[in-house]
CSV table of C-alpha atoms and ligand atoms in Angstrom, one decimal:
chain,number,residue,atom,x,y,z
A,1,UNK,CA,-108.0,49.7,153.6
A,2,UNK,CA,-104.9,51.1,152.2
A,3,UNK,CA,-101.7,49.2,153.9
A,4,UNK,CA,-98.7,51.3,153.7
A,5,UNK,CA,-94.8,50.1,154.9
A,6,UNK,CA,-93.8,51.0,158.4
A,7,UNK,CA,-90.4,53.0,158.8
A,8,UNK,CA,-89.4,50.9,161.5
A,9,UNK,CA,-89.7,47.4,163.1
A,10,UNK,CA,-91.6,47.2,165.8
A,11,UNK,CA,-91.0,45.2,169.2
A,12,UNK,CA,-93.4,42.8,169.6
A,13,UNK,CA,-96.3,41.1,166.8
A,14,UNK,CA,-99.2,39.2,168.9
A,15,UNK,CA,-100.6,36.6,166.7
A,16,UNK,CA,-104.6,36.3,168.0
A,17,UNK,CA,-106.4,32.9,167.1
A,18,UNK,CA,-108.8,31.2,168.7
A,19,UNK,CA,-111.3,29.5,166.5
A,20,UNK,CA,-113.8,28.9,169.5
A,21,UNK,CA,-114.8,32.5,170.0
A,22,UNK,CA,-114.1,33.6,166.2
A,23,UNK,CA,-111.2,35.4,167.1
A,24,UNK,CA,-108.2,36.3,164.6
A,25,UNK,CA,-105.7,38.8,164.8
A,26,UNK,CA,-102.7,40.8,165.6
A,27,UNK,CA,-101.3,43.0,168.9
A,28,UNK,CA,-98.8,44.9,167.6
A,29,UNK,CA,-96.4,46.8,170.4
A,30,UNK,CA,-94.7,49.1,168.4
A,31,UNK,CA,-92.8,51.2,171.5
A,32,UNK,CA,-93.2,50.8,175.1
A,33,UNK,CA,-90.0,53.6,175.5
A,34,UNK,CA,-92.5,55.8,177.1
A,35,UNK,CA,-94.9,53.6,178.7
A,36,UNK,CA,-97.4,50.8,177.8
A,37,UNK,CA,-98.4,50.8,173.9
A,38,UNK,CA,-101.3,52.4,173.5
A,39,UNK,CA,-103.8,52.7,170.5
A,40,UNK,CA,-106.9,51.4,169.6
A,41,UNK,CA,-108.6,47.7,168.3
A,42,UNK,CA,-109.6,48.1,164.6
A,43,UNK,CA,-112.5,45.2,163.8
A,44,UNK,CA,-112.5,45.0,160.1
A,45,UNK,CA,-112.4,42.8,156.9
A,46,UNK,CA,-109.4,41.8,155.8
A,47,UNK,CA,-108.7,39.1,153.4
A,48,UNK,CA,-105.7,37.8,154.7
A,49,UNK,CA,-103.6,37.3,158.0
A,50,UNK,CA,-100.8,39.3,156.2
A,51,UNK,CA,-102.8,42.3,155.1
A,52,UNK,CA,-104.5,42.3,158.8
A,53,UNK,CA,-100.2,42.3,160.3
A,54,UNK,CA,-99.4,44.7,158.0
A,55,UNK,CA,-102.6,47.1,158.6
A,56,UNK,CA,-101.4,46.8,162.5
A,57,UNK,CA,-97.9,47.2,161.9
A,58,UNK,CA,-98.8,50.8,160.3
A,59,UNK,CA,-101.2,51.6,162.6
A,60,UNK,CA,-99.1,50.5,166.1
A,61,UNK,CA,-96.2,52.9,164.1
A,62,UNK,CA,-98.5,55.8,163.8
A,63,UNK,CA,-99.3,55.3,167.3
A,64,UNK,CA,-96.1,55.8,168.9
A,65,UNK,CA,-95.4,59.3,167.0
A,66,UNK,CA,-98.9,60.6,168.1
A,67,UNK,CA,-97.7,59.4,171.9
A,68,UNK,CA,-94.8,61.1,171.7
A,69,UNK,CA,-96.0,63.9,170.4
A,70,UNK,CA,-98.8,64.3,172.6
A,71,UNK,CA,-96.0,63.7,175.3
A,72,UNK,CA,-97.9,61.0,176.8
A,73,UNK,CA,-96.4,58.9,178.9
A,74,UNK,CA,-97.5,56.0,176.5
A,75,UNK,CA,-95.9,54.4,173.8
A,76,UNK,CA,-97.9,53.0,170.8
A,77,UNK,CA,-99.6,50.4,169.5
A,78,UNK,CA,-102.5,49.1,168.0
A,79,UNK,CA,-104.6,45.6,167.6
A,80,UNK,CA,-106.7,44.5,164.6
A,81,UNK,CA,-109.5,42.0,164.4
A,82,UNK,CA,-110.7,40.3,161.3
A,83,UNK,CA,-114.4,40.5,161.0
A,84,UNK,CA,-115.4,36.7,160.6
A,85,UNK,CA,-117.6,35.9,157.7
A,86,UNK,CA,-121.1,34.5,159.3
A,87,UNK,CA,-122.8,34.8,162.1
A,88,UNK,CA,-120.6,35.3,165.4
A,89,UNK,CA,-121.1,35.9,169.2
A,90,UNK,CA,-119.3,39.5,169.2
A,91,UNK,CA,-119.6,39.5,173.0
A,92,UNK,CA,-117.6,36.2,173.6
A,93,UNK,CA,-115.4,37.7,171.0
A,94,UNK,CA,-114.2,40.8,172.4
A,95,UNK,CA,-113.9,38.7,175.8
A,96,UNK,CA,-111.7,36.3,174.1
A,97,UNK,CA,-109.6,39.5,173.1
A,98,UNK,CA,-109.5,41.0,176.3
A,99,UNK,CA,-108.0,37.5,178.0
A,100,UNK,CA,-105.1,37.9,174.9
A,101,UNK,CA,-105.0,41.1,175.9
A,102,UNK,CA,-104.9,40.7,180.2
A,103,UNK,CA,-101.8,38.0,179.0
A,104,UNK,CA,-99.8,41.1,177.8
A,105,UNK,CA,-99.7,42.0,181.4
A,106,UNK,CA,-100.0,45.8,180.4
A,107,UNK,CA,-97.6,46.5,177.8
A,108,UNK,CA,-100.3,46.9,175.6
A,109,UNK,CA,-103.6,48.7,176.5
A,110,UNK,CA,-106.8,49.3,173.9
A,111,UNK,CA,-109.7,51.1,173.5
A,112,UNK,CA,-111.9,52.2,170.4
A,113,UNK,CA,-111.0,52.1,166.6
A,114,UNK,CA,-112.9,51.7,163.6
A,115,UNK,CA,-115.3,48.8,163.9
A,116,UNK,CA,-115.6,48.6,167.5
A,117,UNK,CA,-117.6,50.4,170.3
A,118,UNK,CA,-118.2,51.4,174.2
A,119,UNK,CA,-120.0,48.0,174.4
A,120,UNK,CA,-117.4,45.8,172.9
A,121,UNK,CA,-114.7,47.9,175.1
A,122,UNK,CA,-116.9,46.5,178.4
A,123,UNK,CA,-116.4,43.0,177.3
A,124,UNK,CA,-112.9,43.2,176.9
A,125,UNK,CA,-113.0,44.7,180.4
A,126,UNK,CA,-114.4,41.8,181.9
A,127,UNK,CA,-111.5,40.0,181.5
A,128,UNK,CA,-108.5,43.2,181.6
A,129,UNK,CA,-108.1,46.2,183.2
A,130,UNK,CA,-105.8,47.5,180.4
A,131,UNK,CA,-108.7,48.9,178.3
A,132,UNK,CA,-110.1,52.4,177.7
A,133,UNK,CA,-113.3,54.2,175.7
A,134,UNK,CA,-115.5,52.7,178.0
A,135,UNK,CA,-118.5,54.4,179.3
A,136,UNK,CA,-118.6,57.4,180.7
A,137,UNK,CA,-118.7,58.2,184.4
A,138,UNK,CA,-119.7,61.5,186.0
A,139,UNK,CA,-116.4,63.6,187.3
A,140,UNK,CA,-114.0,61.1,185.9
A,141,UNK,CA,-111.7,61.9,182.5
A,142,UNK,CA,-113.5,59.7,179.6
A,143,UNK,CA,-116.1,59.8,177.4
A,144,UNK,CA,-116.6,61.1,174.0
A,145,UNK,CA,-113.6,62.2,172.7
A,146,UNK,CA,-114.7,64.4,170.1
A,147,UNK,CA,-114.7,67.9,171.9
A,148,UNK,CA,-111.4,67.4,173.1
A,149,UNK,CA,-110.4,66.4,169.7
A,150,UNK,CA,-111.9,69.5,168.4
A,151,UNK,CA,-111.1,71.6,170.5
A,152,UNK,CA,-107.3,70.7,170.1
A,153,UNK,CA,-107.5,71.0,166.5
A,154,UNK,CA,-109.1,74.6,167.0
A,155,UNK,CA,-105.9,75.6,169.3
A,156,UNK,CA,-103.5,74.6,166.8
A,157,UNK,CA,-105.3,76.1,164.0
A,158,UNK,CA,-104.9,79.8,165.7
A,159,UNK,CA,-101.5,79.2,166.1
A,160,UNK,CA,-101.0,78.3,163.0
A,161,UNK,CA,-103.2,81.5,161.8
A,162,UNK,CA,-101.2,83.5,163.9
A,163,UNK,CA,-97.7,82.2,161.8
A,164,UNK,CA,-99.4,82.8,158.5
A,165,UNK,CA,-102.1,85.6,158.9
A,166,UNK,CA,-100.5,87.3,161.4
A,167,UNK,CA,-103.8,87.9,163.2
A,168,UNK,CA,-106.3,86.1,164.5
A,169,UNK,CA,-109.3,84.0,163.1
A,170,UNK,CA,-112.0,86.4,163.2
A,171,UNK,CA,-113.0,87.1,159.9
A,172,UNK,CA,-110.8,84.6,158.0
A,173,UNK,CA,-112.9,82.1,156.1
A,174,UNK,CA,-112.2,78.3,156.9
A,175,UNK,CA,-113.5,75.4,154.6
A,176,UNK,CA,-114.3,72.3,157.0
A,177,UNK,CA,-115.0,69.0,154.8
A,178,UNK,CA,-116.9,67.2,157.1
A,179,UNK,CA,-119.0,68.3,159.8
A,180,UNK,CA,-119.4,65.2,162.0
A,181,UNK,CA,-118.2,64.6,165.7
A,182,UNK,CA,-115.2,66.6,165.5
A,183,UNK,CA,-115.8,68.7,162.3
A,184,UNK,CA,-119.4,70.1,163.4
A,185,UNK,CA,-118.3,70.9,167.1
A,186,UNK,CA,-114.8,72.7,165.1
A,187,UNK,CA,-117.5,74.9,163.6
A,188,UNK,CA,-118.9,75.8,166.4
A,189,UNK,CA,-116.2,77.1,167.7
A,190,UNK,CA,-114.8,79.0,164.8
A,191,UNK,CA,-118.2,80.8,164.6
A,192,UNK,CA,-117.7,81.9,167.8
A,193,UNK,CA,-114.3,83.3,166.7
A,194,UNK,CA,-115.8,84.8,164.4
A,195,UNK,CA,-114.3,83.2,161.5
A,196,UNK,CA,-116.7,82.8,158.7
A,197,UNK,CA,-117.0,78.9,157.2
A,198,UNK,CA,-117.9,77.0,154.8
A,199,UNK,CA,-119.5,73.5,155.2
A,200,UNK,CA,-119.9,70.5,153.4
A,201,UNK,CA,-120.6,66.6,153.7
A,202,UNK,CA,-121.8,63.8,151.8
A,203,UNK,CA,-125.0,63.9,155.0
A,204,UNK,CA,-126.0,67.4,153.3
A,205,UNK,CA,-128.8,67.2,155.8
A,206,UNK,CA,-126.4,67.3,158.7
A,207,UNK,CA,-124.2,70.4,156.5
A,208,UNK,CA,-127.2,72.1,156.1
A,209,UNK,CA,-128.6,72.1,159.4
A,210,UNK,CA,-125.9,73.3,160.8
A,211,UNK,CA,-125.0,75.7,157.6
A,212,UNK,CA,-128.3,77.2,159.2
A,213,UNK,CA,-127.6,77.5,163.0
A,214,UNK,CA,-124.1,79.3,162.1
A,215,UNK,CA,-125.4,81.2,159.7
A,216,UNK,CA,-122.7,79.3,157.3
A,217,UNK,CA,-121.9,78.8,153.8
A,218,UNK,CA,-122.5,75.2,152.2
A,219,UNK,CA,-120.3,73.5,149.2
A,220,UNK,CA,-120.3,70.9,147.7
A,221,UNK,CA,-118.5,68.0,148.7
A,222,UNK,CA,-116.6,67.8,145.1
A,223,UNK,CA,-115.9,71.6,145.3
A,224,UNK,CA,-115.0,72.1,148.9
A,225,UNK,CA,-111.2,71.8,148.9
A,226,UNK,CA,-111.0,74.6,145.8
A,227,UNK,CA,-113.1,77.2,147.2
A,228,UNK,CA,-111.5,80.4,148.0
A,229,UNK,CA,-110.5,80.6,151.3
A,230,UNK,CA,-107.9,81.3,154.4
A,231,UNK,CA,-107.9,77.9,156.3
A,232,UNK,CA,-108.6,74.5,154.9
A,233,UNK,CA,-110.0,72.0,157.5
A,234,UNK,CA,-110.0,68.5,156.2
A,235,UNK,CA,-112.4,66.8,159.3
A,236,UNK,CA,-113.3,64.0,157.0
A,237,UNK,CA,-111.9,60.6,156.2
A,238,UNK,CA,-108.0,60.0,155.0
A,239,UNK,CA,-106.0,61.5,152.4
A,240,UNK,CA,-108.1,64.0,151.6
A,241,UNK,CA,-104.6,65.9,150.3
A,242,UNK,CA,-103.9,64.2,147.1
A,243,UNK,CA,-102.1,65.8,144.3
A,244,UNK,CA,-105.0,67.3,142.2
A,245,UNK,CA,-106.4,68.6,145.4
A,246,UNK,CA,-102.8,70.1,146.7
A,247,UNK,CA,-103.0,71.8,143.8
A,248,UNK,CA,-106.1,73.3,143.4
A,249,UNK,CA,-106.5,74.6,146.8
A,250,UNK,CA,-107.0,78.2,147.5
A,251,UNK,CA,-106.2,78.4,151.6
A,252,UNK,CA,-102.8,79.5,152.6
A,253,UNK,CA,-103.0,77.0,155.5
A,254,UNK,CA,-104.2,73.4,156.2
A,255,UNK,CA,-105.4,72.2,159.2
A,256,UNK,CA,-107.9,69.7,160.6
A,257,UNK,CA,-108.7,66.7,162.6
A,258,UNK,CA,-108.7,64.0,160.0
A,259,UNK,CA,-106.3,61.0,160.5
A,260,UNK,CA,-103.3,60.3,157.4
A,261,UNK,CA,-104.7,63.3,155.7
A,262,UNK,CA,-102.0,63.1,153.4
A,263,UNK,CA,-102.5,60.4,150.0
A,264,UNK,CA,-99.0,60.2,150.2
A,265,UNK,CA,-95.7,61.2,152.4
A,266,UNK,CA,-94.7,63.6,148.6
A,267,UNK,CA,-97.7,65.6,149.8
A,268,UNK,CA,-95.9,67.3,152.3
A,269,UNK,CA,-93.6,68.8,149.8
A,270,UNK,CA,-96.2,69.9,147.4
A,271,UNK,CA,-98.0,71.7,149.9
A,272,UNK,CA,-94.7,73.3,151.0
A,273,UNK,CA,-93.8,74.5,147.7
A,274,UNK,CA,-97.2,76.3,146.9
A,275,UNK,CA,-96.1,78.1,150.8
A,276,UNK,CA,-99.2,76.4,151.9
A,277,UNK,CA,-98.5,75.9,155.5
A,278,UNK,CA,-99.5,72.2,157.0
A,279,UNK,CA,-100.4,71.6,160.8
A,280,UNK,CA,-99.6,67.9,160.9
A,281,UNK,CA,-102.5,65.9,161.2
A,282,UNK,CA,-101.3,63.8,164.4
A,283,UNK,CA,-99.8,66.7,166.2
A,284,UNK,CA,-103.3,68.6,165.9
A,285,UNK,CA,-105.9,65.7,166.3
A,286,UNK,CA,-104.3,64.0,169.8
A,287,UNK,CA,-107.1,65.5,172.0
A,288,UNK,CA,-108.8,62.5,171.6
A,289,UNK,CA,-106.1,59.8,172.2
A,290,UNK,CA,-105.6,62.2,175.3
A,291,UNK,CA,-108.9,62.4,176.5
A,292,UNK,CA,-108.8,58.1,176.1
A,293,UNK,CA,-105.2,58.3,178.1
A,294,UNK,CA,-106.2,60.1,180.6
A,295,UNK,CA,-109.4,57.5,181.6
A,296,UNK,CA,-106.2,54.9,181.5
A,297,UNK,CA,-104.2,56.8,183.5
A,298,UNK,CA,-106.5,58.2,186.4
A,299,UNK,CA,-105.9,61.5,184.8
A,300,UNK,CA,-108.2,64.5,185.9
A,301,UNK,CA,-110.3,66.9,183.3
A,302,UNK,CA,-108.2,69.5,184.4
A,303,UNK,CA,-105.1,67.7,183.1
A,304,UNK,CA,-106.5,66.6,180.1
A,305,UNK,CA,-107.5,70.2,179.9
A,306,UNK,CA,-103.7,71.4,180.2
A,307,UNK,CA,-102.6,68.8,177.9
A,308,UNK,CA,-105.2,69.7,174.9
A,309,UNK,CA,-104.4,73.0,175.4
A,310,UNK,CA,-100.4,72.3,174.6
A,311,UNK,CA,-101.6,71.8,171.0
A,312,UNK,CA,-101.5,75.0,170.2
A,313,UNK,CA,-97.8,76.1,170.9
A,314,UNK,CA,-96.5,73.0,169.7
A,315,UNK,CA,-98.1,73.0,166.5
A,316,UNK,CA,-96.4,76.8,166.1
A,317,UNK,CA,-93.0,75.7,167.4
A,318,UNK,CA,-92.9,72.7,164.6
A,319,UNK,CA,-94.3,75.4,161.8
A,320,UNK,CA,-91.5,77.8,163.2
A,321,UNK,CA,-88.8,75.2,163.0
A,322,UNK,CA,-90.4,73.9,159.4
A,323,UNK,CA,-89.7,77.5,158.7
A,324,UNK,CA,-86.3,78.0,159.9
A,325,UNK,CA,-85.0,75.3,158.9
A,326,UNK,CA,-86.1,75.0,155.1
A,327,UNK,CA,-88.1,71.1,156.0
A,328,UNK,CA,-91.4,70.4,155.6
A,329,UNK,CA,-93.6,70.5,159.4
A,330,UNK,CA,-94.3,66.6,158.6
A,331,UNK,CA,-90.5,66.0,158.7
A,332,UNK,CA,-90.4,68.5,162.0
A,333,UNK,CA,-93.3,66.8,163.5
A,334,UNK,CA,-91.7,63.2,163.0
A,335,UNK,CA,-88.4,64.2,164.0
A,336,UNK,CA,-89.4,65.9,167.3
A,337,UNK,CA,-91.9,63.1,167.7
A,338,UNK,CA,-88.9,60.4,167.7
A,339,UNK,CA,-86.5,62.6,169.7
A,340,UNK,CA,-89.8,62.0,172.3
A,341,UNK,CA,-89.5,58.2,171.7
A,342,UNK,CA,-86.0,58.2,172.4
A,343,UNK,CA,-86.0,60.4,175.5
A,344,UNK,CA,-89.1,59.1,178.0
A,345,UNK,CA,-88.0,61.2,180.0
A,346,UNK,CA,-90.2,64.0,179.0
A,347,UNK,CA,-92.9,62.3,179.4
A,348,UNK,CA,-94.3,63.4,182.6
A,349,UNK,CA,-94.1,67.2,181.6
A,350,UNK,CA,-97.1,68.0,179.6
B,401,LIG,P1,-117.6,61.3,162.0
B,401,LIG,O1,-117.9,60.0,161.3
B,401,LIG,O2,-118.4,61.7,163.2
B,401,LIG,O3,-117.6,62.5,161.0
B,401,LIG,C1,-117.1,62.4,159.7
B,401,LIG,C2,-118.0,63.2,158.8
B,401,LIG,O4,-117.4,63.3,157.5
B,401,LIG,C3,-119.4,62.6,158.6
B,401,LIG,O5,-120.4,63.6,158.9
B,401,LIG,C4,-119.4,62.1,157.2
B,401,LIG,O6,-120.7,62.2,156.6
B,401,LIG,C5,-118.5,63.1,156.5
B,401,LIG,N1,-117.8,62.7,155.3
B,401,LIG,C6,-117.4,61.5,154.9
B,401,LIG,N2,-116.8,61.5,153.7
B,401,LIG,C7,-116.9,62.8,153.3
B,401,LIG,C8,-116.5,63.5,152.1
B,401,LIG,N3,-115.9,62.9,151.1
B,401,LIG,N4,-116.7,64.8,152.1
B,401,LIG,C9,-117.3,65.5,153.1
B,401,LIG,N5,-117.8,64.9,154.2
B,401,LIG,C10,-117.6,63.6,154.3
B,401,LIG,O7,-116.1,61.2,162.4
B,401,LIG,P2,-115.3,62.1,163.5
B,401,LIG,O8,-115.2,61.4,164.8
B,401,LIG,O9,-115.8,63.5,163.4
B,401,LIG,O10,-113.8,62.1,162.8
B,401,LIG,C11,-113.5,62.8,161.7
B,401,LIG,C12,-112.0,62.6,161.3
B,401,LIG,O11,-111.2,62.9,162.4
B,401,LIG,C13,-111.7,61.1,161.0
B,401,LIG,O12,-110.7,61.1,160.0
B,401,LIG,C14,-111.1,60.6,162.3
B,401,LIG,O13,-110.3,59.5,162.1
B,401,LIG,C15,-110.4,61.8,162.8
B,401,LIG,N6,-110.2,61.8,164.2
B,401,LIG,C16,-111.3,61.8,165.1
B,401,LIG,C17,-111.1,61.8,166.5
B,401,LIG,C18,-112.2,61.8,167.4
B,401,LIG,O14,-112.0,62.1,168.6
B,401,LIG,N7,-113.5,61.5,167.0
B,401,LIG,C19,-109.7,61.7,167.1
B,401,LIG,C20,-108.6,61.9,166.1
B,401,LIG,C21,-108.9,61.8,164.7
């Protein structure tokens, strides 16, 4: 797991240990400025305490800009677990957490990351109600996330088509690496736009069958990012934008649901000065983290509905001010994102 340094220093570091039940850890409360710090438990390997802290650290950070930028009235933060080595009782582990957890009073509420699931999220629950991502109940926000996190993606990627095509999707051609949960229901509802794709993931059974439904193109998964096209969808895994790939792609814009899609912060810039227009990756993916809000918050589908749909024209406004003002959208998206920290305020107005 790469472990990049934070920007800032965040307000509180929760050090988890408790042999008994196998647990070892971090809580990281990056921001409560706009409410309890949310984001996710990650339950991984990690060789060391220190690269676990630091993992958290960047992860609690992250948290609090796609808060704010989501206008949630959350902050962020984030938890990681380190997978123990033998055999373990996960249950009484993930109970353990969710006393650690319950002790933070609510400054710090978790749900699903990598590593962990619905079940593990019920057995934190038996111990604190300051959970989220657990199962489903009928008429109630909650659930899978996906959809909303696709469908999110899909409103900011017509915006952003809108800025750079001048037009609509129909009959552009979008490249989506990655058809999974968020990238397969994203090609759904391109085809309906009528935008013609092109598919590809390392499951080429899962590409192909659904290459077939949508009447879709396939690539490969080496090729994908170069093949000619109007929108580039990275729906994959992480910095999928590294500098050979900046450079050899052929879409005038960029815009999908993966997380840190960029290998490194220079990334922005190179895309920029090809006039390759970037949706920011956390400003376009938070359907999800608002879909998991709004379980915490008692929010309504409706609601989550509204805020999904705000995607869209705030994805254009931070491409417009990118624009305008000669910076790359990652430096707009940050900057308005902290503004949000700073002001809680706004948070109520989504
Ligand atoms: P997923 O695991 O359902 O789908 C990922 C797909 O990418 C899989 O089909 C996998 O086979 C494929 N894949 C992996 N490496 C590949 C490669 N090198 N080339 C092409 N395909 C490759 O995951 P999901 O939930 O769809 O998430 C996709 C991305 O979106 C991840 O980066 C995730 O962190 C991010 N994201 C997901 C959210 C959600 O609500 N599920 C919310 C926000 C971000």
């Amino acid at each position: 797991m790469v472990v990049a340094a934070t920007r800032s220093v965040p307000e509180e570091c929760i050090r988890l240990e408790d042999p008994k039940a196998g647990l070892d850890g971090y809580i990281v409360i990056h921001s409560t400025a706009r409410g309890p710090a949310a984001g996710g438990c990650r339950f991984w390997t990690y060789d060391t305490p220190e690269a676990a802290l630091a993992d958290a650290m960047r992860l609690a950070e992250g948290m609090s800009y796609k808060n704010a930028s989501a206008e949630l009235p959350l902050g962020g933060g984030k938890s990681v677990i380190r997978r123990p080595a033998g055999d373990f009782d996960r249950k009484a582990l993930f109970e353990a957490f969710g006393e650690a957890v319950e002790r933070l009073g609510g400054r710090y509420v978790t749900a699903e990351d990598v590593g962990t699931t619905i079940a593990d999220m019920e057995a934190i629950a038996t111990n604190t109600r300051h959970v989220a991502g657990r199962t489903a109940r009928p008429g109630f926000a909650g659930g899978d996330p996906s959809p909303w996190t696709a469908l999110g993606v899909f409103e900011a990627m017509k915006a952003a088509a809108r800025l750079r095509f001048g037009g609509s999707l129909a009959g552009t051609t979008v490249a989506v690496q990655g058809v999974g949960s968020v990238g397969g229901r994203l090609a759904r509802l391109l085809a309906e736009e009528g935008a013609k794709l092109v598919l590809a993931d390392i499951d080429g059974a899962r590409a192909s069958a659904l290459a077939d439904e949508l009447g879709a193109q396939l690539a490969s998964i080496d090729t994908i990012a170069g093949i000619a096209c109007d929108v580039f969808a990275p729906c994959a895994l992480g910095g999928a934008l590294d500098a050979a790939t900046v450079a050899g792609l052929k879409a005038g814009l960029v815009c999908g649901a993966a997380n840190n899609q960029l290998a490194t912060p220079e990334m922005a810039e190179a895309l920029a000065s090809r006039s390759i227009l970037y949706a920011p990756d956390y400003v376009v993916n938070a359907g999800g983290i608002i879909n998991v809000a709004a379980e915490y918050l008692g929010e309504s589908e409706d609601q989550v509905r509204g805020r999904v749909l705000a995607i869209g024209p705030r994805t254009a406004g931070i491409l417009e001010m990118a624009e305008a003002e000669g910076l790359t959208s990652s430096a707009v998206a940050d900057r308005e994102a902290e503004a949000k920290m700073r002001r809680p305020e706004v948070a109520e107005t989504a």
